[in-house]
Amino acid sequence: MPYLTHPAELAQLFPGEAPYRSQQLYHWLYRRPTLSAASMTDLPPGMRKALTDRLWPFVVEVEQIADKGSTVKWLFRAPDGAAIEAVLMGYPGRTTLCISSQVGCALACSFCATGQFGFERHLQAGEIVAQVAYAGAYLREVGLSIGPDHLTNIVFMGMGEPLANYDRVRESIRRIVDDMEMSPRRLTVSTVGLVPGMQRLTEEPWQLNLAVSLHAADDELRNTLVPINRRYPLAEVEAAAAAYFGRKGRRVSIEWTLIDNVNDTIEQATKLASIAGRLGAHVNVIPLNPTPLSTDQPSRTAQIRAFVRHLRSLDINATIRDTRGSDIDAACGQLRAGRAASS
Ligand code: SAH
């Protein structure tokens, strides 16, 4: 399981081999990942054989292709049964990988499929990095119908709350930046608003993008959608986001899942515009993807447009997120849906 080994300790996996062999392996794992150890042509046959079936810390249980070959979703299965989902999306000029940081999630946001099924366990740093390596290898060896043949962006927007698994997520970012040599500016950490984690992230050396999942612009409504708001209310989340922007000089983005008759009113848009205006933040509106355990519905198209138009009229930069992968249960917050229905 080389991805579960610290990159500096790879030599321990092959104590009988010369030290430069572990450097070669390091190169294959982090600089030029391959889907199969058979491609690691400069390794001796014994090492290659030992790596066969053991290269990835999971098996690929499901690989689904959607949106005319521009989206692929994986359900990886770890040996302990944990399901790890990731979605790769190609666009003209960029490819974005959405990765998971936990199996399940403890935060129970009312409209999120992952949250509806509770928390199973944290992912290890190596399990997070392996999602990135696998997608990178897939892009080079198989490819999508649109976009570059390498990863340009990574978002922690799959299953789990990255800041609730802080140390392992931090180590995964360190490996992605130091070992895979991706710019931190290409990475986005999305959080429900865990204030202590946001404060720690502010102290890290990286120019990461921070996305904050707001969904409501007053505590009364937010308490009903995002239960953790009772612990870290809006004003504290906003202050932590402002501090991040102040330190990094990188504009924070606000995510807003739009739910019919819940948070799609002009009143909420007005309050949201005040917060976004103070933060200089961009607003990413996500039409709700319905989930199995909730009757919530997405806002109607006219209401989505009116909401965004109102934000823009108040000088807020707002965009509607595309719904890639909705036909394969891969859209935001939905990763768990297909499995839930079948299990
Ligand atoms: N826990 C982190 C990251 C994972 S969720 C966070 O909360 O930000 C990534 C984004 O998908 C969040 O903005 C989340 O609110 C949104 N999301 C969750 N469920 C959704 C659903 N059913 N429809 C649309 N967006 C959803």
XYZ file of C-alpha atoms in Angstrom, residues 79-218:
140
model
C -10.329 -3.058 2.372
C -12.407 -2.281 5.478
C -15.471 -1.683 3.307
C -15.324 2.123 3.378
C -16.704 3.798 0.246
C -14.636 6.681 -1.112
C -16.153 8.703 -3.942
C -14.507 11.148 -6.316
C -15.721 12.953 -9.435
C -13.560 14.209 -12.292
C -14.933 16.928 -14.568
C -13.385 18.191 -17.783
C -13.995 21.678 -19.192
C -12.325 23.564 -21.991
C -8.945 24.481 -20.506
C -9.345 22.829 -17.109
C -10.067 19.576 -15.335
C -11.450 19.638 -11.813
C -11.350 16.726 -9.396
C -13.808 16.666 -6.503
C -12.448 14.517 -3.659
C -13.709 13.088 -0.384
C -12.078 13.708 2.987
C -14.206 11.449 5.191
C -16.425 8.395 4.840
C -19.801 9.850 5.698
C -20.099 13.071 7.672
C -21.163 13.943 11.213
C -22.556 17.400 10.505
C -25.996 16.359 9.267
C -26.846 19.283 6.987
C -30.506 18.644 6.223
C -30.249 18.611 2.419
C -26.979 16.664 2.028
C -27.042 12.959 1.157
C -23.740 12.295 2.927
C -24.939 13.991 6.101
C -28.193 12.052 6.111
C -26.302 8.787 6.606
C -23.970 9.834 9.400
C -20.253 9.470 10.003
C -18.238 6.310 9.363
C -14.574 7.292 9.615
C -11.902 9.781 8.617
C -9.875 9.176 5.481
C -6.128 8.871 5.904
C -3.904 11.358 4.111
C -2.795 8.585 1.739
C -6.398 7.728 0.868
C -7.053 11.353 -0.043
C -3.858 11.644 -2.088
C -4.579 8.334 -3.842
C -7.830 9.805 -5.226
C -5.747 12.590 -6.770
C -3.110 10.195 -8.104
C -5.737 7.865 -9.557
C -7.513 10.688 -11.382
C -4.183 12.020 -12.641
C -3.225 8.605 -13.997
C -6.677 8.192 -15.556
C -6.409 11.532 -17.315
C -3.062 10.657 -18.826
C -3.863 7.068 -19.763
C -7.579 7.181 -20.612
C -8.644 10.815 -20.688
C -11.929 12.707 -20.823
C -13.678 14.008 -23.925
C -12.925 17.622 -22.931
C -10.094 19.319 -21.081
C -6.361 18.982 -20.442
C -4.740 15.580 -19.834
C -3.685 16.595 -16.342
C -5.466 17.884 -13.243
C -5.689 21.640 -13.056
C -7.993 22.001 -10.025
C -8.857 20.001 -6.926
C -11.825 20.740 -4.704
C -12.511 19.204 -1.273
C -16.224 19.077 -2.034
C -16.859 15.338 -2.043
C -17.986 13.373 0.979
C -17.070 14.697 4.392
C -16.087 17.904 6.128
C -12.391 18.506 5.436
C -11.837 20.739 8.468
C -13.290 18.061 10.771
C -10.407 15.816 9.657
C -7.886 18.606 9.895
C -4.525 16.926 10.405
C -4.984 14.272 7.732
C -6.392 16.759 5.251
C -3.466 19.050 6.030
C -0.995 16.248 5.354
C -2.802 15.374 2.105
C -2.497 18.997 0.985
C 1.180 18.966 1.898
C 1.718 15.902 -0.298
C -0.326 17.339 -3.169
C 1.705 20.559 -3.015
C 5.195 19.295 -2.103
C 5.254 15.820 -3.646
C 2.855 16.192 -6.580
C 3.958 19.788 -7.158
C 0.516 21.303 -7.608
C 0.079 24.950 -6.798
C -2.027 25.534 -3.658
C -3.859 28.182 -5.673
C -5.372 25.289 -7.617
C -6.839 23.717 -4.487
C -10.112 24.662 -2.816
C -11.110 23.623 0.676
C -14.867 23.774 1.152
C -16.170 23.979 4.713
C -19.506 24.079 6.443
C -17.948 26.794 8.621
C -15.889 25.086 11.329
C -14.374 28.216 12.795
C -11.360 26.670 14.591
C -10.390 24.836 11.395
C -10.769 28.014 9.345
C -8.481 29.774 11.823
C -5.879 27.015 11.596
C -6.043 27.105 7.806
C -5.383 30.847 7.943
C -2.077 30.092 9.681
C -0.941 27.544 7.085
C 1.698 28.585 4.563
C -0.508 27.935 1.519
C -2.518 30.248 -0.711
C -5.449 27.842 -0.808
C -8.906 28.863 -1.951
C -11.518 28.748 0.775
C -15.194 28.098 0.057
C -17.725 28.519 2.838
C -21.073 26.733 2.643
C -23.473 29.355 3.978
C -26.935 28.429 2.606
C -28.668 30.908 4.896
C -27.936 34.500 5.814
C -29.435 34.604 9.315
